[in-house]
Short mmCIF file of C-alpha atoms and ligand atoms in Angstrom, two decimals:
data_model
loop_
_atom_site.label_atom_id
_atom_site.label_comp_id
_atom_site.label_asym_id
_atom_site.label_seq_id
_atom_site.Cartn_x
_atom_site.Cartn_y
_atom_site.Cartn_z
CA MET A 1 10.68 15.16 10.58
CA THR A 2 13.42 17.73 10.98
CA TYR A 3 12.43 21.18 9.80
CA HIS A 4 14.92 22.84 7.48
CA PRO A 5 14.19 26.55 6.97
CA GLY A 6 13.30 27.31 3.37
CA MET A 7 12.56 23.70 2.51
CA ALA A 8 9.17 23.03 0.96
CA LEU A 9 7.46 20.69 3.37
CA LEU A 10 4.45 18.51 2.91
CA SER A 11 2.58 17.61 6.10
CA TYR A 12 -0.65 15.77 6.68
CA ARG A 13 -2.77 15.49 9.81
CA THR A 14 -6.28 14.36 10.64
CA ALA A 15 -8.90 14.94 13.34
CA GLY A 16 -12.29 13.42 14.06
CA GLU A 17 -13.89 10.43 15.74
CA SER A 18 -15.32 7.29 14.15
CA HIS A 19 -18.89 8.24 15.13
CA GLY A 20 -18.43 12.02 15.18
CA PRO A 21 -19.59 14.35 12.41
CA GLY A 22 -16.73 13.39 10.12
CA VAL A 23 -13.00 12.98 9.45
CA VAL A 24 -11.18 16.26 8.91
CA SER A 25 -7.82 16.37 7.09
CA LEU A 26 -5.24 19.09 6.65
CA LEU A 27 -2.69 18.69 3.87
CA GLU A 28 -0.11 21.46 3.80
CA GLY A 29 2.69 22.09 1.34
CA LEU A 30 1.30 21.28 -2.10
CA PRO A 31 2.26 23.86 -4.72
CA ARG A 32 -0.29 25.99 -6.53
CA GLY A 33 -1.73 24.48 -9.69
CA VAL A 34 -2.14 20.77 -8.92
CA GLU A 35 -5.22 19.60 -10.83
CA VAL A 36 -7.59 18.16 -8.25
CA ASP A 37 -9.07 15.00 -9.71
CA ALA A 38 -12.13 14.83 -7.44
CA GLU A 39 -13.27 11.69 -9.25
CA LEU A 40 -10.02 9.88 -8.42
CA ILE A 41 -10.18 11.02 -4.79
CA ASP A 42 -13.79 9.88 -4.35
CA SER A 43 -13.14 6.62 -6.17
CA GLU A 44 -10.27 5.87 -3.77
CA LEU A 45 -12.63 6.61 -0.87
CA VAL A 46 -15.18 4.22 -2.34
CA ARG A 47 -12.52 1.52 -2.83
CA ARG A 48 -11.41 2.00 0.78
CA GLN A 49 -14.95 1.29 1.92
CA GLY A 50 -15.08 -1.93 -0.03
CA GLY A 51 -13.64 -5.42 0.01
CA TYR A 52 -15.14 -8.74 1.01
CA GLY A 53 -15.32 -9.03 4.80
CA ARG A 54 -16.30 -5.46 5.63
CA GLY A 55 -19.01 -5.02 8.28
CA GLY A 56 -22.36 -3.25 8.45
CA ARG A 57 -20.91 0.24 8.90
CA MET A 58 -19.83 0.42 5.29
CA ARG A 59 -23.40 -0.04 4.14
CA ILE A 60 -24.28 3.13 6.07
CA GLU A 61 -21.47 5.37 4.82
CA SER A 62 -21.00 6.81 1.33
CA ASP A 63 -17.64 8.55 1.65
CA HIS A 64 -16.72 11.52 -0.45
CA ALA A 65 -14.31 14.45 -0.04
CA GLU A 66 -15.61 17.95 0.63
CA PHE A 67 -12.92 20.57 0.08
CA LEU A 68 -13.11 23.30 2.72
CA GLY A 69 -9.97 25.20 1.70
CA GLY A 70 -6.93 25.32 -0.55
CA VAL A 71 -8.70 24.51 -3.82
CA ARG A 72 -10.09 26.97 -6.37
CA LEU A 73 -11.42 26.29 -9.86
CA GLY A 74 -10.35 22.66 -9.63
CA ARG A 75 -6.72 23.39 -8.71
CA THR A 76 -4.73 23.77 -5.52
CA THR A 77 -3.99 27.38 -4.61
CA GLY A 78 -0.84 26.75 -2.56
CA ALA A 79 -2.80 27.29 0.69
CA PRO A 80 -3.38 24.39 3.13
CA VAL A 81 -5.93 21.95 1.74
CA ALA A 82 -8.72 21.14 4.21
CA ILE A 83 -10.91 18.12 3.47
CA LEU A 84 -13.99 16.83 5.27
CA VAL A 85 -15.20 13.26 4.82
CA PRO A 86 -18.60 13.34 6.57
CA ASN A 87 -19.78 10.42 8.73
CA LYS A 88 -23.34 9.31 8.21
CA ASP A 89 -23.24 7.13 11.33
CA SER A 90 -22.63 10.18 13.52
CA ARG A 91 -23.74 9.60 17.09
CA LEU A 92 -21.11 10.93 19.47
CA ASP A 93 -23.59 13.05 21.45
CA ASP A 94 -26.20 10.33 21.55
CA LEU A 95 -25.15 8.40 24.66
CA GLU A 96 -27.81 5.73 24.26
CA ARG A 97 -26.47 4.76 20.85
CA THR A 98 -22.87 4.87 22.04
CA PRO A 99 -22.82 2.73 25.19
CA PRO A 100 -19.59 2.51 27.22
CA VAL A 101 -17.10 -0.25 26.41
CA GLU A 102 -15.71 -1.65 29.67
CA ARG A 103 -14.36 -5.03 28.51
CA PRO A 104 -11.24 -4.22 26.42
CA ARG A 105 -10.62 -6.18 23.23
CA PRO A 106 -7.19 -7.85 23.16
CA GLY A 107 -5.28 -6.38 20.20
CA HIS A 108 -7.24 -3.12 20.17
CA ALA A 109 -6.15 0.22 21.68
CA ASP A 110 -8.83 -0.25 24.39
CA LEU A 111 -6.74 -1.34 27.40
CA ALA A 112 -3.62 0.78 26.89
CA GLY A 113 -5.71 3.86 26.02
CA SER A 114 -8.07 3.46 28.99
CA ILE A 115 -5.12 3.38 31.37
CA LYS A 116 -3.29 6.18 29.55
CA TRP A 117 -6.30 8.54 29.70
CA LEU A 118 -7.49 7.24 33.08
CA THR A 119 -10.99 6.20 32.09
CA PRO A 120 -12.75 2.81 32.42
CA ASP A 121 -14.74 3.56 29.22
CA CYS A 122 -12.73 2.29 26.26
CA ARG A 123 -14.99 4.30 23.94
CA GLU A 124 -12.95 7.39 24.82
CA THR A 125 -9.97 5.72 23.11
CA LEU A 126 -11.59 3.61 20.43
CA GLU A 127 -13.44 6.45 18.76
CA ARG A 128 -10.16 8.00 17.68
CA ALA A 129 -8.16 4.77 17.38
CA SER A 130 -10.71 3.47 14.85
CA ALA A 131 -9.58 2.92 11.28
CA ARG A 132 -12.36 5.26 10.19
CA GLU A 133 -9.60 7.89 10.35
CA THR A 134 -7.91 6.33 7.32
CA ALA A 135 -10.61 7.90 5.12
CA GLY A 136 -8.74 11.18 5.70
CA ARG A 137 -5.32 9.84 4.79
CA THR A 138 -6.79 8.14 1.73
CA ALA A 139 -8.32 11.41 0.49
CA MET A 140 -5.07 13.31 1.07
CA GLY A 141 -2.98 10.54 -0.50
CA ALA A 142 -5.19 10.54 -3.58
CA LEU A 143 -4.62 14.29 -3.87
CA ALA A 144 -0.87 13.72 -3.46
CA ARG A 145 -1.16 11.32 -6.41
CA CYS A 146 -2.63 14.12 -8.52
CA PHE A 147 0.64 15.97 -7.81
CA LEU A 148 2.84 12.93 -8.42
CA ARG A 149 1.31 11.99 -11.74
CA GLU A 150 2.34 15.39 -13.10
CA LEU A 151 5.90 14.11 -12.54
CA GLY A 152 5.13 10.75 -14.14
CA ILE A 153 5.00 8.88 -10.81
CA GLU A 154 2.21 6.32 -10.43
CA ILE A 155 1.29 4.07 -7.53
CA PHE A 156 -0.29 0.61 -7.53
CA GLY A 157 -1.44 -1.25 -4.42
CA PHE A 158 -3.10 -4.62 -3.91
CA VAL A 159 -3.55 -7.48 -1.48
CA ARG A 160 -0.79 -10.11 -1.73
CA GLY A 161 -2.70 -12.59 0.45
CA GLY A 162 -3.06 -13.74 4.01
CA GLY A 163 -5.18 -15.71 6.44
CA PRO A 164 -4.54 -19.31 7.52
CA ASP A 165 -4.65 -20.82 3.99
CA PRO A 166 -1.15 -20.82 2.40
CA GLU A 167 -2.83 -21.03 -1.02
CA ALA A 168 -4.43 -17.64 -0.41
CA MET A 169 -1.08 -16.05 -1.22
CA SER A 170 -0.35 -14.72 -4.66
CA SER A 171 3.05 -15.27 -6.30
CA ILE A 172 2.29 -12.85 -9.12
CA GLU A 173 5.24 -10.73 -10.26
CA VAL A 174 4.53 -7.02 -10.69
CA THR A 175 6.50 -5.21 -13.39
CA GLU A 176 6.45 -1.84 -15.08
CA SER A 177 4.85 -3.44 -18.12
CA ASN A 178 2.16 -5.59 -16.45
CA TRP A 179 0.93 -3.48 -13.52
CA LYS A 180 -1.89 -1.78 -15.38
CA SER A 181 -3.43 -5.10 -16.40
CA LEU A 182 -2.90 -6.36 -12.85
CA ARG A 183 -4.79 -3.29 -11.67
CA ASP A 184 -7.76 -4.32 -13.82
CA ALA A 185 -7.59 -7.84 -12.37
CA ARG A 186 -7.36 -6.41 -8.86
CA ASP A 187 -10.44 -4.29 -9.49
CA ALA A 188 -12.34 -7.41 -10.55
CA SER A 189 -11.49 -9.16 -7.24
CA ALA A 190 -13.65 -8.79 -4.12
CA VAL A 191 -10.47 -8.80 -2.00
CA TYR A 192 -8.35 -6.62 -4.32
CA MET A 193 -6.06 -9.49 -5.35
CA PRO A 194 -4.97 -9.61 -9.02
CA ASP A 195 -4.43 -13.39 -8.87
CA HIS A 196 -7.83 -15.04 -9.42
CA ASP A 197 -7.15 -18.40 -7.73
CA ALA A 198 -5.48 -16.88 -4.66
CA SER A 199 -8.29 -14.34 -4.48
CA GLU A 200 -10.92 -17.12 -4.36
CA ARG A 201 -8.97 -18.86 -1.58
CA MET A 202 -8.75 -15.61 0.38
CA ILE A 203 -12.50 -15.04 0.03
CA ALA A 204 -13.09 -18.59 1.28
CA SER A 205 -10.88 -17.94 4.34
CA ILE A 206 -12.82 -14.79 5.19
CA ARG A 207 -16.14 -16.61 4.68
CA GLN A 208 -14.99 -19.36 7.06
CA ALA A 209 -13.80 -16.80 9.62
CA LYS A 210 -17.24 -15.24 9.55
CA ILE A 211 -18.81 -18.63 10.32
CA ASP A 212 -16.27 -19.16 13.11
CA LYS A 213 -16.91 -15.64 14.48
CA ASP A 214 -13.24 -14.93 13.83
CA THR A 215 -11.22 -12.38 11.81
CA VAL A 216 -8.54 -12.36 9.06
CA GLY A 217 -5.47 -10.17 8.39
CA GLY A 218 -3.01 -10.26 5.50
CA PHE A 219 -0.30 -8.67 3.42
CA VAL A 220 -0.68 -5.55 1.29
CA GLU A 221 1.82 -4.48 -1.34
CA VAL A 222 2.49 -1.11 -2.95
CA HIS A 223 4.60 -0.39 -6.03
CA ALA A 224 5.55 3.15 -7.09
CA PHE A 225 6.64 3.56 -10.70
CA GLY A 226 8.52 6.46 -12.26
CA CYS A 227 10.39 7.79 -9.22
CA PRO A 228 13.63 9.43 -10.34
CA PRO A 229 16.81 8.57 -8.42
CA GLY A 230 17.56 10.83 -5.45
CA LEU A 231 14.24 11.26 -3.60
CA GLY A 232 14.88 11.05 0.14
CA SER A 233 18.34 11.33 1.66
CA CYS A 234 21.07 9.38 3.43
CA VAL A 235 22.27 12.28 5.56
CA GLN A 236 19.87 11.96 8.50
CA TRP A 237 17.88 8.99 9.79
CA ASP A 238 14.60 10.85 9.56
CA GLU A 239 15.23 11.93 5.99
CA ARG A 240 15.61 8.37 4.73
CA LEU A 241 12.65 7.70 2.48
CA ASP A 242 12.52 4.01 3.43
CA ALA A 243 12.23 5.02 7.11
CA ARG A 244 9.44 7.46 6.34
CA ILE A 245 7.55 4.97 4.18
CA ALA A 246 7.94 2.34 6.89
CA GLY A 247 6.59 4.83 9.45
CA ALA A 248 3.65 5.69 7.24
CA ILE A 249 2.76 2.01 6.79
CA MET A 250 3.17 1.24 10.48
CA GLY A 251 0.98 4.27 11.15
CA ILE A 252 -1.98 2.47 9.56
CA GLN A 253 -4.21 0.92 12.20
CA ALA A 254 -3.51 -2.80 12.80
CA PHE A 255 -0.18 -2.95 10.90
CA LYS A 256 2.51 -5.00 12.64
CA ALA A 257 5.34 -5.20 10.09
CA VAL A 258 6.69 -3.56 6.98
CA GLU A 259 9.23 -4.67 4.39
CA ILE A 260 10.96 -2.93 1.50
CA GLY A 261 11.86 -5.03 -1.56
CA LEU A 262 13.22 -8.42 -0.51
CA GLY A 263 12.52 -7.42 3.11
CA THR A 264 13.11 -9.99 5.85
CA GLU A 265 14.37 -12.54 3.28
CA CYS A 266 17.63 -10.50 3.02
CA ALA A 267 18.74 -11.97 6.33
CA ASN A 268 18.89 -15.49 4.91
CA ARG A 269 20.98 -14.72 1.82
CA ASN A 270 24.58 -13.76 1.19
CA GLY A 271 25.30 -10.30 -0.21
CA SER A 272 25.90 -11.65 -3.72
CA GLN A 273 22.31 -12.96 -3.67
CA VAL A 274 20.81 -9.73 -2.35
CA HIS A 275 22.40 -6.69 -4.01
CA ASP A 276 21.11 -5.75 -7.44
CA PRO A 277 23.92 -5.45 -10.06
CA ILE A 278 24.25 -2.06 -11.78
CA HIS A 279 24.24 -1.93 -15.60
CA PHE A 280 24.11 1.03 -17.96
CA ASP A 281 22.01 1.18 -21.10
CA ALA A 282 22.31 4.54 -22.91
CA ALA A 283 19.22 3.73 -24.98
CA LYS A 284 17.14 3.84 -21.79
CA ALA A 285 18.41 7.20 -20.51
CA GLU A 286 14.93 8.70 -20.86
CA SER A 287 13.38 6.33 -18.30
CA ALA A 288 13.12 6.97 -14.55
CA HIS A 289 16.39 5.11 -13.89
CA LEU A 290 18.24 7.35 -16.41
CA GLY A 291 19.72 4.26 -18.08
CA PHE A 292 21.15 2.73 -14.87
CA THR A 293 19.30 -0.55 -15.18
CA ARG A 294 19.18 -3.27 -12.54
CA PRO A 295 18.41 -6.87 -13.53
CA SER A 296 16.75 -7.41 -10.14
CA ASN A 297 15.07 -5.12 -7.61
CA ASN A 298 15.74 -6.71 -4.23
CA ALA A 299 16.38 -3.23 -2.82
CA GLY A 300 12.77 -2.32 -3.59
CA GLY A 301 13.87 0.87 -5.34
CA LEU A 302 15.55 2.31 -2.25
CA GLU A 303 19.27 2.39 -1.48
CA GLY A 304 20.76 4.56 1.26
CA GLY A 305 17.31 5.95 2.05
CA MET A 306 17.00 7.32 -1.50
CA THR A 307 15.11 6.21 -4.57
CA ASN A 308 17.47 4.61 -7.09
CA GLY A 309 15.22 4.81 -10.17
CA MET A 310 13.79 1.31 -9.82
CA PRO A 311 10.16 0.85 -8.73
CA VAL A 312 9.65 1.38 -5.00
CA VAL A 313 8.25 -1.86 -3.54
CA VAL A 314 6.69 -1.91 -0.07
CA ARG A 315 4.88 -4.71 1.76
CA GLY A 316 2.88 -4.29 4.94
CA THR A 317 1.48 -6.88 7.34
CA MET A 318 -1.93 -6.32 8.89
CA LYS A 319 -3.00 -8.32 11.90
CA PRO A 320 -6.54 -9.74 12.02
CA ILE A 321 -9.19 -7.26 13.24
CA SER A 322 -9.23 -7.31 17.04
CA THR A 323 -13.02 -7.21 17.44
CA LEU A 324 -14.13 -10.86 17.39
CA LEU A 325 -17.81 -11.73 17.40
CA ARG A 326 -17.01 -14.66 19.71
CA GLY A 327 -14.97 -12.47 22.10
CA LEU A 328 -11.57 -13.16 23.66
CA PRO A 329 -10.48 -13.54 27.28
CA SER A 330 -10.44 -10.13 28.95
CA VAL A 331 -11.17 -8.29 32.18
CA ASN A 332 -13.98 -5.88 33.09
CA LEU A 333 -12.26 -2.56 33.78
CA VAL A 334 -14.86 -1.63 36.43
CA SER A 335 -15.15 -4.90 38.39
CA ARG A 336 -11.68 -6.26 37.43
CA SER A 337 -13.27 -9.69 37.06
CA PRO A 338 -12.53 -11.96 34.09
CA GLU A 339 -15.03 -11.52 31.24
CA GLU A 340 -15.11 -11.96 27.46
CA SER A 341 -14.10 -8.88 25.45
CA GLN A 342 -16.97 -6.73 24.28
CA TYR A 343 -18.36 -7.08 20.77
CA GLU A 344 -18.73 -3.90 18.82
CA ARG A 345 -20.02 -4.02 15.25
CA SER A 346 -16.91 -4.51 13.12
CA ASP A 347 -15.33 -6.06 10.04
CA ILE A 348 -14.29 -9.71 9.58
CA SER A 349 -11.43 -8.52 7.39
CA ALA A 350 -10.40 -5.04 6.26
CA ILE A 351 -7.33 -6.19 4.32
CA ALA A 352 -8.69 -4.93 0.98
CA ALA A 353 -9.43 -1.51 2.47
CA ALA A 354 -5.98 -1.46 4.07
CA SER A 355 -4.35 -1.94 0.66
CA VAL A 356 -6.03 1.28 -0.51
CA VAL A 357 -4.82 3.14 2.58
CA ALA A 358 -1.28 1.77 2.11
CA GLU A 359 -1.22 2.89 -1.51
CA ASN A 360 -2.22 6.39 -0.54
CA VAL A 361 0.11 6.85 2.44
CA VAL A 362 3.04 5.72 0.29
CA ALA A 363 1.94 8.40 -2.20
CA LEU A 364 1.99 11.00 0.57
CA GLU A 365 5.57 10.10 1.57
CA ILE A 366 6.86 10.06 -2.01
CA ALA A 367 5.12 13.40 -2.64
CA ARG A 368 6.75 14.78 0.50
CA ALA A 369 10.19 13.71 -0.72
CA ALA A 370 9.48 15.19 -4.17
CA ARG A 371 8.43 18.51 -2.61
CA GLU A 372 11.72 18.60 -0.70
CA LYS A 373 13.79 17.77 -3.77
CA PHE A 374 12.17 20.10 -6.28
CA GLY A 375 10.74 22.94 -4.15
CA GLY A 376 8.73 25.69 -5.83
CA ASP A 377 5.46 27.43 -5.06
CA SER A 378 3.67 26.57 -8.29
CA MET A 379 3.36 23.43 -10.37
CA ALA A 380 5.11 25.27 -13.22
CA GLU A 381 8.18 25.77 -11.00
CA VAL A 382 8.11 22.16 -9.81
CA ARG A 383 7.92 20.86 -13.39
CA SER A 384 10.79 23.05 -14.48
CA GLN A 385 12.97 22.03 -11.50
CA PHE A 386 12.16 18.38 -12.10
CA ALA A 387 13.11 18.60 -15.80
CA SER A 388 16.31 20.51 -15.09
CA TYR A 389 17.38 17.99 -12.43
CA LEU A 390 16.89 15.09 -14.83
CA GLU A 391 18.80 16.93 -17.51
CA LEU A 392 21.74 17.54 -15.16
CA ALA A 393 21.67 13.93 -13.98
CA ARG A 394 21.71 12.64 -17.56
CA ALA A 395 24.62 14.94 -18.43
CA LEU A 396 26.83 13.71 -15.59
CA PRO A 397 29.82 14.09 -15.29
CA LYS A 398 29.63 17.17 -17.56
CA SER A 399 27.10 18.86 -15.26
CA GLU A 400 29.27 18.42 -12.17
C1 EPS B 501 -13.69 -0.05 13.33
C2 EPS B 501 -14.96 -0.60 13.54
C3 EPS B 501 -16.02 -0.51 12.50
C4 EPS B 501 -15.36 -0.37 11.15
C5 EPS B 501 -14.47 0.85 11.24
C6 EPS B 501 -13.29 0.54 12.06
O1 EPS B 501 -16.82 0.62 12.66
P1 EPS B 501 -18.17 0.58 13.51
O2 EPS B 501 -17.71 0.42 14.93
O3 EPS B 501 -18.85 1.90 13.29
O4 EPS B 501 -18.97 -0.57 12.99
O5 EPS B 501 -16.32 -0.30 10.12
O6 EPS B 501 -14.06 1.27 9.98
C7 EPS B 501 -14.68 2.36 9.45
C8 EPS B 501 -15.72 2.97 9.98
C9 EPS B 501 -14.04 2.82 8.21
O7 EPS B 501 -14.51 3.81 7.63
O8 EPS B 501 -13.05 2.20 7.81
C10 EPS B 501 -12.66 -0.04 14.39
O9 EPS B 501 -12.97 -0.42 15.52
O10 EPS B 501 -11.50 0.33 14.12
#
């Protein structure tokens, strides 16, 4: 994004290969004094490893976050936070255990990456393209949530459905009052779906795909509660929070589409059926929307690239995993002759894991917008700026 001098900026980057020593993450721009809930961070890493349809790799790994910098006595210091998630299945130097991949998998980064980096061994590309990297973004996102919850912002993600069975799609409505019980239901589901019947259908689709040596994708959904109006901006395209959230979702391996609120359905309705009416209820001035209530939330909490006080609602579409046990038509990059794509140990479905990643990258983008809005070097400053902004907003037009 554009750099504005003096603006508090949150940035997050990762390094590391799927079968290297580990995934390294660097999260810069958190203020001093965020309480690091190591239990939450590790539990998000464990959730990301789970879900029905995951492959053998996840039985090898036991992900946890090791803090290498930026944390002291359980709180952030204001310095960059460095996190290592070690890989147990580390074998990058062991050539016998990491044979070359010369038959690219349609849908994977294999072909484009091999041509880009001028190598017939797709392993050079796939090691970094692998979704193993999302362990880093999950750990950083969970830390961003520790920051956000100090501002009363909470994030909930789950699997909406997917696969070939239309019944494996949940129509459950998520609201500010029911999301915590839906979270319990989600945690009881092997595919992280709060709707029991749809969850069973989804599990059945994944089971069938396994028999058919096939794979399954799906839809993940993320809701952020408690965002005050005015996070993000309409003044530049790359400051629009919806654009940044969309980029963060599309930045998750295997994602092919993203929607905010009503999403693609907007195109089939007239304006009167899309735009959420604005009401004012003085009795609700203490809530995130400051009393500006909306009877519907088709905008998904974002108007003009800014939060409007309603829950932020994001949906992402994940394609089926591109490594199929039965292979797909491909070409050998050395001989150029037609061959089936190579099978590498993989997942049948990683949709449940992807919902955890989505939840945490949305947290990172909302935290980034909150850092830009409220500034400050310490949590005490952020809290005070946050409270004073809300006070001014409630007092409008007197505070003008
Ligand atoms: C992946 C292939 C599998 C997945 C991996 C992503 O790994 P492996 O090749 O070691 O069996 O398990 O996901 C993870 C390791 C993870 O932590 O999510 C791929 O090709 O993208």
